[in-house]
Amino acid sequence: MDTTNDWAIEAHDLVKTFGTHRAVDGVDLQVKTGTVYGVLGPNGAGKTTTISMLATLLRPDGGQARIFGHDVVAEAQVVRQLIGVTAQFASVDEKLSATENLVIFSRLLGLGRQESRRKAGELLEEFGLAEAARRPLAKFSGGMRRRLDLAASLIAQPPLIFLDEPTTGLDPRTRTQMWETIRRLIASGSTVLLTTQMLDEADQLASRIAVIDRGKVVAEGTPDELKATVGSSSLQLRVQDPADLPTSLGIIQRVLGIAGTISPEAARITAPMTGVDRVTDLLLELRAAGIALTEMSVQKPTLDEVFLGITGHSAEPTNPANDTAPTRINA
Amino acid sequence: MSTITIIPGAERQLRNHTSAAQTLRNSLAMAYRGLLKIKRTPEQLMDVTLQPILFTLMFTVLFGGAVAGDTTSYLPLLIPGILVQTVITTSVVTGTQLREDMDKGVFDRFKSLPIARIAPLAGALLADTVRYAIATTLTFGMGYVLGFRPEAGIGAVVLAGLLVIVCSWAISWIFAFLGVIARSASSVQGISMIVLFPLTFLSNAFVPVDTLPGWLQGFVNVNPVSHLVSAVRDLVNDGVFGLDMVTSLVGAAVIVAVFAPLTVRAYMRKA
């Protein structure tokens, strides 16, 4: 068997079409064994569809993908023995208890009756669900459901785990717990592919990130490389009079040495920056030029800024107005 | 998790093929899941518990006098009829539940597991035989309460019950097929009822065939449900293994032969 140790995932030119819509339009991904890989993108970018193809749930319309050297179409059943999937929507049985769910999945994976019970108990303990083991899932919180879902993906101790937006919809405290769980998972030697809409999450967990937009990978690199394209923080300015926008952009360029972009909803300038303290100089210059501001803030770059920085359009998926280059000024 | 060492993907010995033994094991595990679900949601058993009791009582009291002169002499005619009708109606649930299951997130997990593709379908069909057994037992039980004493004894009753369960299981393939191809559980329910009502009512289940108009007799006599009802009557009332029994079993085999491949094909395309 021709297998490579280096790559957990090798996807080349993956395509999936739904009707006339190309949900995934030529995605390339290479994930090294033993690493955490983040796929970052807005809703509808094609993240879930990509995972579904890699996890053998959907058949690709074009391109190939291999998991540890095994083709996802030709050797689907082998691939399924190597992966664990935690989908975006909890894929557990609502009507059964946590224990029953895990026992059934264990039995399906070939564990005996006693072994299944033991495994279920172990995992529930591990994920802090032991007390809720016998409760029906209808009474579970969102975070508990996600943890159970993740536990179910780990029964067979798969070397590759797909996590589709593991923290979407969770409150900040539960999100931190989930991150903790994912970190321990990584420490055990698993390869993880996770999708997220939050740059911060990808930054916290992943060693490499692919930014995906409209079914295509638009940027790929380490979190540091990506952040370098958007700066470590982002300056947001709103001017009172839109006519001042060109002058303001000129001043930003001169003082900070970077090019700002005007966001689609106009009148707001976004600029990546490296040194926060230089904002003072900028504000002084703006006042000297007689430009009145309605709003000024310095923020961590969001997914939207990454998108603006990389693709030149905002992260909202369906607005056709985004197609026009936001840097063009019709003053 | 720190205690677990993950065996690297490239070092695992794996096969891309599911053995017959594994298929059986997976199907049994899925059937176990079906039974657990029944246990957790006993309200699902309403149709197999209340319907036999209610229908047997209603039909006996309503039609007993008119059809057979009095309720007691109607029972040997009615109980086999109501048994077949109830159990076949129960098999519709196989289709609706399959559809509901396939629409849920948990089905995605089944698809991502290295199990036999057919297991969720086979498990559902297997677990539902328990529902048929419950409906069968209750119908005979209710008949007994109302005064039905089968001439041929308990052995014949058990055999007749098994015959009905086997035939209903065969028919459930039709509804499983509808469940796989339909868009929603409620549409499965709707279509199934349209198939079911003519089949069960336009038969000899409740009334003697010779009271029907000639054109209807033609249909009633070829209706497989009529043959099954006659087979059960022969068995429990006279202890006879008649031609109707052979016809029923052959009919059941034909249904499975036609619908099992259709269902499995449609199902595999989605699984």
Coordinates of C-alpha atoms in Angstrom, one line a residue:
Chain A
M1 CA 0.0 0.0 0.0
D2 CA 1.4 3.3 -1.1
T3 CA 0.9 5.6 1.9
T4 CA 2.8 8.7 3.0
N5 CA 3.5 9.6 6.5
D6 CA 3.8 13.3 6.0
W7 CA 0.3 14.3 4.8
A8 CA -2.9 13.6 6.7
I9 CA -4.9 15.4 4.0
E10 CA -3.9 16.1 0.4
A11 CA -6.7 17.7 -1.6
H12 CA -6.3 18.9 -5.1
D13 CA -8.7 21.0 -7.1
L14 CA -11.8 19.8 -5.2
V15 CA -15.0 20.9 -6.8
K16 CA -18.6 20.5 -5.7
T17 CA -21.5 21.9 -7.6
F18 CA -25.1 22.3 -6.4
G19 CA -27.2 23.1 -9.4
T20 CA -25.5 26.1 -11.0
H21 CA -23.8 27.1 -7.8
R22 CA -20.2 26.1 -7.4
A23 CA -20.1 25.7 -3.6
V24 CA -16.5 24.5 -3.7
D25 CA -14.6 25.7 -6.7
G26 CA -11.1 24.2 -6.9
V27 CA -9.9 23.9 -3.3
D28 CA -6.3 22.7 -2.6
L29 CA -5.4 21.7 0.9
Q30 CA -2.3 20.0 2.3
V31 CA -2.3 19.2 6.0
K32 CA 0.7 17.8 7.7
T33 CA 0.2 14.8 10.0
G34 CA 0.1 15.8 13.7
T35 CA -0.8 19.5 13.1
V36 CA -3.9 21.6 13.5
Y37 CA -5.1 23.2 10.4
G38 CA -7.7 26.0 10.4
V39 CA -10.1 26.7 7.6
L40 CA -11.3 30.2 8.0
G41 CA -14.2 31.7 6.1
P42 CA -17.6 33.3 6.3
N43 CA -20.9 31.5 6.1
G44 CA -21.5 29.9 2.7
A45 CA -17.8 30.0 1.8
G46 CA -17.7 26.3 1.2
K47 CA -16.1 25.1 4.5
T48 CA -18.7 22.5 5.4
T49 CA -19.0 21.2 1.8
T50 CA -15.2 20.8 1.7
I51 CA -15.2 18.9 5.0
S52 CA -18.1 16.7 3.8
M53 CA -16.1 15.7 0.7
L54 CA -13.0 15.0 2.8
A55 CA -15.1 12.9 5.2
T56 CA -16.7 10.9 2.5
L57 CA -20.2 12.3 3.1
L58 CA -20.3 14.0 -0.3
R59 CA -18.8 12.8 -3.5
P60 CA -16.6 15.4 -5.2
D61 CA -17.7 16.5 -8.6
G62 CA -14.1 17.2 -9.5
G63 CA -10.5 16.9 -8.3
Q64 CA -9.1 14.3 -5.8
A65 CA -8.5 14.1 -2.1
R66 CA -6.5 11.6 -0.1
I67 CA -6.5 11.0 3.6
F68 CA -3.3 9.4 4.8
G69 CA -2.7 8.5 1.2
H70 CA -6.1 6.8 0.7
D71 CA -8.5 8.2 -1.9
V72 CA -11.8 9.5 -0.5
V73 CA -13.8 8.0 -3.3
A74 CA -12.1 4.8 -4.2
E75 CA -11.2 3.8 -0.6
A76 CA -14.0 5.5 1.2
Q77 CA -14.4 2.7 3.7
V78 CA -10.7 2.9 4.6
V79 CA -10.9 6.6 5.0
R80 CA -13.9 6.2 7.4
Q81 CA -11.7 4.1 9.6
L82 CA -9.2 7.0 9.9
I83 CA -11.4 9.9 10.6
G84 CA -13.7 11.3 13.3
V85 CA -16.3 13.9 12.2
T86 CA -17.9 16.5 14.5
A87 CA -20.4 18.3 12.3
Q88 CA -21.7 21.8 12.7
F89 CA -25.1 20.5 13.8
A90 CA -24.9 18.0 16.6
S91 CA -24.9 14.5 15.1
V92 CA -26.2 12.6 18.0
D93 CA -29.6 11.0 18.8
E94 CA -31.8 13.5 20.5
K95 CA -34.1 10.9 21.9
L96 CA -31.4 8.8 23.6
S97 CA -29.2 9.6 26.6
A98 CA -25.5 10.5 26.4
T99 CA -24.5 7.0 27.4
E100 CA -26.8 5.3 25.0
N101 CA -25.5 7.4 22.2
L102 CA -21.9 6.6 22.9
V103 CA -22.7 2.9 23.5
I104 CA -24.5 2.6 20.1
F105 CA -21.6 4.3 18.2
S106 CA -19.1 2.0 20.1
R107 CA -21.1 -1.1 19.1
L108 CA -21.2 0.1 15.5
L109 CA -17.5 0.4 15.6
G110 CA -17.1 -3.2 16.7
L111 CA -16.6 -2.9 20.4
G112 CA -18.3 -5.5 22.6
R113 CA -21.1 -4.9 25.0
Q114 CA -18.9 -4.5 28.1
E115 CA -16.2 -2.6 26.3
S116 CA -18.8 -0.2 24.8
R117 CA -20.1 0.6 28.3
R118 CA -16.6 1.2 29.6
K119 CA -15.6 3.4 26.7
A120 CA -18.8 5.5 27.0
G121 CA -18.2 6.0 30.7
E122 CA -14.5 6.9 30.1
L123 CA -15.4 9.5 27.4
L124 CA -18.2 11.0 29.4
E125 CA -15.8 11.4 32.4
E126 CA -13.2 12.9 30.1
F127 CA -15.6 15.4 28.7
G128 CA -17.2 16.4 32.0
L129 CA -20.5 14.9 31.1
A130 CA -20.5 12.0 33.7
E131 CA -23.3 13.6 35.8
A132 CA -25.5 14.1 32.8
A133 CA -24.9 10.6 31.4
R134 CA -28.4 9.4 31.9
R135 CA -30.3 12.6 31.1
P136 CA -32.1 12.8 27.8
L137 CA -30.2 15.1 25.3
A138 CA -33.2 17.4 25.1
K139 CA -32.0 18.8 28.4
F140 CA -28.4 19.4 27.3
S141 CA -27.0 22.9 26.8
G142 CA -25.3 23.8 23.5
G143 CA -21.9 23.3 25.0
M144 CA -22.7 19.9 26.4
R145 CA -24.1 18.7 23.1
R146 CA -20.9 19.8 21.3
R147 CA -18.8 18.0 23.9
L148 CA -20.8 14.8 23.5
D149 CA -20.6 15.1 19.7
L150 CA -16.8 15.5 20.0
A151 CA -16.6 12.5 22.4
A152 CA -18.6 10.4 19.9
S153 CA -16.0 11.3 17.2
L154 CA -13.2 10.0 19.4
I155 CA -14.4 6.5 20.2
A156 CA -12.2 4.8 17.6
Q157 CA -9.3 7.1 18.4
P158 CA -9.1 8.3 14.8
P159 CA -5.8 9.9 13.7
L160 CA -7.6 12.6 11.9
I161 CA -10.5 14.6 13.3
F162 CA -12.7 17.1 11.5
L163 CA -14.3 19.8 13.6
D164 CA -16.8 21.9 11.7
E165 CA -17.2 25.2 13.6
P166 CA -16.8 23.6 17.0
T167 CA -17.6 26.8 18.9
T168 CA -20.2 28.6 16.8
G169 CA -23.1 29.5 19.0
L170 CA -21.3 28.9 22.2
D171 CA -20.9 31.5 24.9
P172 CA -17.4 32.8 25.6
R173 CA -16.9 30.6 28.7
T174 CA -18.0 27.4 27.0
R175 CA -15.9 28.4 24.0
T176 CA -12.8 28.6 26.2
Q177 CA -13.6 25.1 27.6
M178 CA -14.0 23.8 24.1
W179 CA -10.6 25.2 23.1
E180 CA -9.1 23.6 26.1
T181 CA -10.6 20.2 25.0
I182 CA -9.3 20.7 21.5
R183 CA -5.8 21.5 22.8
R184 CA -5.7 18.3 24.8
L185 CA -6.9 16.4 21.7
I186 CA -4.0 17.9 19.8
A187 CA -1.6 16.9 22.5
S188 CA -2.6 13.2 22.1
G189 CA -1.1 13.3 18.6
S190 CA -4.2 13.6 16.5
T191 CA -4.3 15.7 13.3
V192 CA -7.2 18.2 13.4
L193 CA -8.9 20.1 10.7
L194 CA -11.1 22.7 12.1
T195 CA -13.3 25.3 10.4
T196 CA -14.2 28.6 12.0
Q197 CA -15.5 32.1 11.2
M198 CA -13.3 33.6 13.9
L199 CA -9.7 34.7 13.1
D200 CA -9.0 34.6 16.8
E201 CA -10.0 31.0 17.1
A202 CA -7.9 29.9 14.2
D203 CA -5.0 31.9 15.6
Q204 CA -5.5 30.3 19.1
L205 CA -5.6 26.7 17.8
A206 CA -4.2 26.3 14.4
S207 CA -0.6 26.1 13.2
R208 CA -1.6 26.8 9.6
I209 CA -4.7 28.5 8.2
A210 CA -6.4 28.5 4.8
V211 CA -8.7 31.4 4.2
I212 CA -11.5 30.3 2.0
D213 CA -13.9 32.5 0.1
R214 CA -16.6 31.6 -2.4
G215 CA -15.3 28.1 -2.7
K216 CA -11.7 29.0 -3.3
V217 CA -8.6 29.2 -1.0
V218 CA -7.6 32.9 -1.2
A219 CA -4.8 32.8 1.3
E220 CA -2.8 30.1 3.1
G221 CA -0.1 30.3 5.7
T222 CA 0.8 30.4 9.4
P223 CA -1.4 32.7 11.6
D224 CA 1.5 35.1 11.8
E225 CA 1.9 35.3 8.0
L226 CA -1.8 36.0 7.7
K227 CA -1.9 38.6 10.4
A228 CA 1.0 40.3 8.7
T229 CA -1.2 41.0 5.7
V230 CA -3.8 42.7 8.0
G231 CA -1.5 44.1 10.7
S232 CA -1.7 43.1 14.3
S233 CA -4.5 45.6 14.9
S234 CA -6.9 47.5 12.8
L235 CA -7.7 51.2 12.8
Q236 CA -11.3 52.3 12.1
L237 CA -12.2 55.8 11.3
R238 CA -15.4 57.4 10.3
V239 CA -15.3 61.0 9.0
Q240 CA -18.1 63.4 9.3
D241 CA -18.0 64.6 5.7
P242 CA -17.5 61.9 3.0
A243 CA -15.7 64.5 0.9
D244 CA -12.8 64.3 3.3
L245 CA -12.2 60.6 2.6
P246 CA -9.5 61.0 -0.1
T247 CA -7.6 63.5 2.1
S248 CA -7.9 61.3 5.1
L249 CA -6.5 58.3 3.1
G250 CA -3.6 60.5 2.1
I251 CA -2.8 61.5 5.6
I252 CA -3.0 57.8 6.8
Q253 CA -0.6 56.8 4.0
R254 CA 1.8 59.6 5.0
V255 CA 1.7 59.2 8.8
L256 CA 1.4 55.4 9.2
G257 CA 2.9 54.4 5.9
I258 CA 0.0 52.0 5.0
A259 CA -2.9 52.1 2.6
G260 CA -6.3 52.3 4.2
T261 CA -9.4 50.9 2.5
I262 CA -12.9 52.4 2.5
S263 CA -15.4 49.8 3.6
P264 CA -18.4 49.0 1.4
E265 CA -20.9 50.9 3.6
A266 CA -18.7 53.9 2.9
A267 CA -17.5 56.8 5.0
R268 CA -15.5 54.3 7.1
I269 CA -11.8 53.8 6.7
T270 CA -10.1 50.6 7.8
A271 CA -6.4 50.4 8.0
P272 CA -4.1 47.6 9.3
M273 CA -1.5 48.9 11.7
T274 CA 1.5 47.6 13.6
G275 CA 2.1 50.3 16.3
V276 CA -0.9 51.6 18.2
D277 CA 1.0 54.6 19.6
R278 CA 1.3 56.2 16.3
V279 CA -2.4 56.9 16.3
T280 CA -1.7 60.1 18.2
D281 CA 0.4 61.4 15.4
L282 CA -2.4 60.6 13.0
L283 CA -5.1 62.3 15.0
L284 CA -3.0 65.4 15.3
E285 CA -2.5 65.5 11.5
L286 CA -6.2 65.0 10.9
R287 CA -7.1 67.9 13.2
A288 CA -4.5 70.1 11.5
A289 CA -6.2 69.3 8.2
G290 CA -9.5 70.3 9.6
I291 CA -11.1 66.8 9.2
A292 CA -13.8 66.1 11.7
L293 CA -14.2 62.5 12.9
T294 CA -17.4 60.8 14.1
E295 CA -15.8 57.7 15.3
M296 CA -12.3 56.3 15.9
S297 CA -11.2 53.0 17.3
V298 CA -8.4 50.5 17.3
Q299 CA -9.4 46.9 17.2
K300 CA -8.0 43.4 16.8
P301 CA -8.4 42.5 13.1
T302 CA -11.6 40.5 12.5
L303 CA -12.4 38.1 9.8
D304 CA -13.9 41.0 7.8
E305 CA -10.5 42.8 7.9
V306 CA -8.7 39.6 6.8
F307 CA -11.1 39.5 3.9
L308 CA -10.7 43.1 3.1
G309 CA -7.0 42.8 3.3
I310 CA -6.8 39.6 1.2
T311 CA -9.6 39.6 -1.2
G312 CA -10.5 43.3 -1.3
H313 CA -14.1 42.6 -0.4
S314 CA -16.0 42.2 2.8
A315 CA -16.8 38.8 4.3
E316 CA -20.6 39.0 3.8
P317 CA -21.1 36.2 1.3
T318 CA -24.1 37.2 -0.8
N319 CA -23.9 40.9 -1.4
P320 CA -23.1 41.4 -5.1
A321 CA -22.1 45.0 -4.3
N322 CA -18.9 43.5 -2.8
D323 CA -17.7 42.8 -6.3
T324 CA -16.7 46.4 -6.9
A325 CA -13.3 47.2 -5.6
P326 CA -13.8 49.1 -2.3
T327 CA -10.6 51.2 -2.8
R328 CA -12.1 53.1 -5.7
I329 CA -13.3 56.4 -4.6
N330 CA -16.0 58.3 -6.5
A331 CA -15.5 61.6 -4.9
Chain B
M1 CA -6.7 12.1 26.6
S2 CA -3.1 12.3 27.6
T3 CA -3.0 8.6 28.3
I4 CA -4.2 7.7 24.8
T5 CA -1.6 7.3 22.0
I6 CA -3.0 7.7 18.6
I7 CA -1.7 5.1 16.1
P8 CA -0.5 7.0 13.1
G9 CA -2.8 6.8 10.1
A10 CA -0.2 5.4 7.7
E11 CA 0.7 2.6 10.1
R12 CA -2.8 1.1 10.3
Q13 CA -3.8 -2.1 8.5
L14 CA -7.2 -1.4 6.9
R15 CA -9.5 -2.9 4.4
N16 CA -11.8 -1.2 2.0
H17 CA -14.4 -3.9 2.2
T18 CA -17.2 -4.8 4.6
S19 CA -17.6 -8.5 5.4
A20 CA -20.9 -10.2 5.7
A21 CA -20.3 -10.8 9.4
Q22 CA -19.7 -7.1 10.0
T23 CA -22.8 -6.2 8.0
L24 CA -24.8 -8.5 10.3
R25 CA -23.2 -7.0 13.4
N26 CA -23.8 -3.5 12.3
S27 CA -27.4 -4.2 11.4
L28 CA -28.0 -5.8 14.8
A29 CA -26.4 -2.7 16.5
M30 CA -28.8 -0.5 14.5
A31 CA -31.7 -2.7 15.5
Y32 CA -30.7 -2.3 19.1
R33 CA -30.8 1.4 18.6
G34 CA -34.3 1.1 17.2
L35 CA -35.4 -0.8 20.3
L36 CA -33.8 1.7 22.6
K37 CA -35.7 4.5 20.8
I38 CA -38.9 2.6 21.3
K39 CA -38.1 2.2 24.9
R40 CA -37.3 5.9 25.3
T41 CA -40.4 7.2 23.5
P42 CA -43.2 4.8 24.4
E43 CA -45.7 7.2 23.0
Q44 CA -44.5 5.9 19.6
L45 CA -46.2 2.7 20.5
M46 CA -49.7 4.3 20.5
D47 CA -50.5 2.9 17.1
V48 CA -49.6 -0.7 18.0
T49 CA -51.2 -0.6 21.4
L50 CA -54.4 1.5 21.2
Q51 CA -55.3 0.7 17.7
P52 CA -55.7 -3.1 18.1
I53 CA -57.7 -2.6 21.3
L54 CA -59.9 0.2 20.0
F55 CA -60.5 -1.2 16.5
T56 CA -61.3 -4.7 17.7
L57 CA -63.8 -3.4 20.2
M58 CA -65.4 -0.9 17.9
F59 CA -65.7 -3.2 14.9
T60 CA -67.0 -6.1 16.9
V61 CA -69.8 -4.0 18.5
L62 CA -70.6 -2.0 15.4
F63 CA -70.7 -4.7 12.7
G64 CA -71.1 -7.9 14.8
G65 CA -74.9 -7.9 14.7
A66 CA -75.2 -6.8 11.1
V67 CA -72.6 -9.1 9.5
A68 CA -72.8 -12.3 11.6
G69 CA -76.0 -12.0 13.6
D70 CA -74.3 -11.5 16.9
T71 CA -70.8 -10.3 18.1
T72 CA -69.5 -13.7 19.3
S73 CA -70.0 -15.4 15.9
Y74 CA -68.4 -12.4 14.2
L75 CA -65.2 -12.8 16.1
P76 CA -63.7 -15.7 14.1
L77 CA -64.3 -13.7 10.9
L78 CA -63.2 -10.3 12.3
I79 CA -60.1 -11.1 14.5
P80 CA -58.0 -12.4 11.6
G81 CA -59.2 -9.4 9.5
I82 CA -58.4 -6.8 12.1
L83 CA -55.1 -8.4 12.9
V84 CA -53.9 -8.2 9.3
Q85 CA -55.2 -4.6 8.9
T86 CA -53.6 -3.4 12.2
V87 CA -50.2 -5.0 11.7
I88 CA -49.9 -3.9 8.0
T89 CA -50.9 -0.3 9.0
T90 CA -48.1 -0.4 11.6
S91 CA -45.6 -1.1 8.9
V92 CA -46.1 2.4 7.5
V93 CA -44.1 3.7 10.5
T94 CA -41.0 2.1 9.1
G95 CA -41.1 4.5 6.2
T96 CA -41.9 7.7 8.1
Q97 CA -39.2 7.0 10.8
L98 CA -36.6 6.1 8.2
R99 CA -37.3 9.5 6.5
E100 CA -37.1 11.3 9.8
D101 CA -33.9 9.6 10.7
M102 CA -32.3 10.4 7.4
D103 CA -33.1 14.1 7.8
K104 CA -31.3 14.2 11.1
G105 CA -27.7 15.1 12.0
V106 CA -27.1 11.7 13.4
F107 CA -27.5 10.1 10.0
D108 CA -24.4 12.1 8.9
R109 CA -22.5 10.4 11.6
F110 CA -23.6 7.0 10.5
K111 CA -22.4 7.9 7.0
S112 CA -19.0 8.9 8.3
L113 CA -18.5 5.6 10.3
P114 CA -16.8 2.6 8.8
I115 CA -20.0 0.5 9.0
A116 CA -21.9 -1.4 6.4
R117 CA -23.8 1.2 4.3
I118 CA -27.0 -0.9 4.6
A119 CA -27.0 -1.2 8.4
P120 CA -29.2 1.8 9.3
L121 CA -31.9 0.5 6.9
A122 CA -31.6 -3.1 7.9
G123 CA -31.6 -2.2 11.5
A124 CA -34.8 -0.2 11.2
L125 CA -36.6 -3.0 9.4
L126 CA -35.5 -5.5 12.0
A127 CA -36.5 -3.4 15.0
D128 CA -39.9 -2.8 13.6
T129 CA -40.8 -6.5 13.8
V130 CA -41.0 -6.0 17.5
R131 CA -43.8 -3.5 16.9
Y132 CA -45.7 -6.1 14.8
A133 CA -45.3 -8.6 17.5
I134 CA -46.8 -6.2 20.0
A135 CA -49.8 -5.4 17.7
T136 CA -50.3 -9.1 17.0
T137 CA -50.3 -10.1 20.7
L138 CA -52.7 -7.3 21.6
T139 CA -55.2 -8.1 18.9
F140 CA -55.4 -11.8 19.8
G141 CA -55.5 -10.7 23.5
M142 CA -58.4 -8.3 22.9
G143 CA -60.2 -11.0 20.8
Y144 CA -59.9 -13.4 23.8
V145 CA -61.3 -10.8 26.2
L146 CA -64.3 -10.4 23.8
G147 CA -64.9 -14.1 23.8
F148 CA -62.9 -15.3 20.8
R149 CA -61.8 -19.0 21.3
P150 CA -59.8 -20.2 18.3
E151 CA -60.8 -23.7 17.4
A152 CA -57.3 -24.8 16.3
G153 CA -55.6 -23.9 19.6
I154 CA -52.7 -21.8 20.8
G155 CA -50.1 -23.4 18.4
A156 CA -52.1 -22.3 15.4
V157 CA -52.5 -18.8 16.8
V158 CA -48.8 -18.4 17.3
L159 CA -48.2 -19.6 13.7
A160 CA -50.8 -17.3 12.3
G161 CA -49.2 -14.4 14.3
L162 CA -45.8 -15.3 12.8
L163 CA -47.3 -15.4 9.3
V164 CA -48.8 -11.9 9.7
I165 CA -45.5 -10.6 11.1
V166 CA -43.5 -12.0 8.1
C167 CA -45.9 -10.6 5.6
S168 CA -46.0 -7.2 7.2
W169 CA -42.3 -7.1 7.3
A170 CA -42.3 -7.8 3.6
I171 CA -44.8 -5.0 3.0
S172 CA -42.8 -2.6 5.1
W173 CA -40.2 -2.7 2.3
I174 CA -42.7 -0.8 0.2
F175 CA -43.0 1.9 2.8
A176 CA -39.2 1.9 3.4
F177 CA -38.9 2.6 -0.3
L178 CA -41.3 5.5 0.0
G179 CA -39.4 6.7 3.0
V180 CA -36.1 6.7 1.2
I181 CA -37.4 8.5 -1.9
A182 CA -39.8 11.0 -0.3
R183 CA -39.0 14.5 0.7
S184 CA -40.6 14.6 4.1
A185 CA -42.0 12.2 6.7
S186 CA -45.5 13.7 6.4
S187 CA -45.5 13.0 2.6
V188 CA -44.5 9.4 3.3
Q189 CA -47.4 9.1 5.7
G190 CA -49.8 10.6 3.1
I191 CA -48.8 8.4 0.2
S192 CA -48.7 5.3 2.4
M193 CA -52.2 5.9 3.6
I194 CA -53.5 6.2 0.0
V195 CA -51.8 2.8 -0.8
L196 CA -53.0 1.3 2.4
F197 CA -56.7 2.1 2.8
P198 CA -57.9 0.5 -0.5
L199 CA -55.6 -2.5 0.2
T200 CA -56.9 -3.2 3.7
F201 CA -60.6 -2.2 3.4
L202 CA -61.3 -3.5 -0.1
S203 CA -60.6 -7.0 1.1
N204 CA -62.4 -9.8 2.9
A205 CA -61.1 -8.5 6.3
F206 CA -64.4 -7.2 7.6
V207 CA -67.2 -8.5 5.5
P208 CA -67.9 -11.8 3.5
V209 CA -66.9 -11.3 -0.1
D210 CA -70.3 -12.5 -1.5
T211 CA -72.0 -9.5 -0.1
L212 CA -70.0 -7.2 -2.4
P213 CA -70.9 -6.1 -5.9
G214 CA -69.4 -8.3 -8.6
W215 CA -66.8 -5.8 -10.0
L216 CA -65.5 -5.3 -6.5
Q217 CA -65.3 -9.0 -5.8
G218 CA -62.8 -9.2 -8.6
F219 CA -60.5 -6.9 -6.9
V220 CA -61.0 -8.3 -3.4
N221 CA -60.2 -11.8 -4.6
V222 CA -56.9 -10.8 -6.1
N223 CA -56.0 -8.5 -3.2
P224 CA -53.0 -10.1 -1.4
V225 CA -54.5 -8.8 1.9
S226 CA -57.5 -11.0 1.3
H227 CA -55.3 -14.1 0.9
L228 CA -53.5 -13.3 4.1
V229 CA -56.7 -12.8 6.0
S230 CA -58.0 -16.1 4.6
A231 CA -54.8 -17.9 5.5
V232 CA -55.1 -16.6 9.1
R233 CA -58.8 -17.7 9.3
D234 CA -58.0 -21.2 8.0
L235 CA -55.2 -21.5 10.5
V236 CA -56.8 -20.3 13.7
N237 CA -60.3 -21.5 13.0
D238 CA -59.7 -24.9 11.3
G239 CA -56.0 -25.6 11.8
V240 CA -55.6 -25.8 8.0
F241 CA -52.5 -24.8 6.0
G242 CA -54.4 -23.8 2.9
L243 CA -53.5 -22.5 -0.5
D244 CA -54.0 -19.0 0.7
M245 CA -51.1 -19.4 3.0
V246 CA -48.9 -20.4 0.1
T247 CA -50.2 -17.4 -1.9
S248 CA -49.5 -15.0 0.9
L249 CA -45.9 -16.2 1.4
V250 CA -45.2 -16.2 -2.3
G251 CA -46.7 -12.7 -2.5
A252 CA -44.5 -11.6 0.4
A253 CA -41.5 -13.0 -1.3
V254 CA -42.4 -11.2 -4.5
I255 CA -42.7 -7.8 -2.7
V256 CA -39.3 -8.3 -1.0
A257 CA -37.8 -9.4 -4.3
V258 CA -39.1 -6.2 -6.1
F259 CA -38.8 -3.6 -3.3
A260 CA -35.7 -4.6 -1.4
P261 CA -33.4 -4.0 -4.4
L262 CA -35.2 -0.8 -5.3
T263 CA -35.0 0.5 -1.7
V264 CA -31.4 -0.5 -1.3
R265 CA -30.4 1.2 -4.5
A266 CA -32.2 4.4 -3.7
Y267 CA -30.9 4.3 -0.2
M268 CA -27.3 3.7 -1.2
R269 CA -27.3 6.6 -3.5
K270 CA -28.1 8.8 -0.5
A271 CA -26.0 7.0 2.1

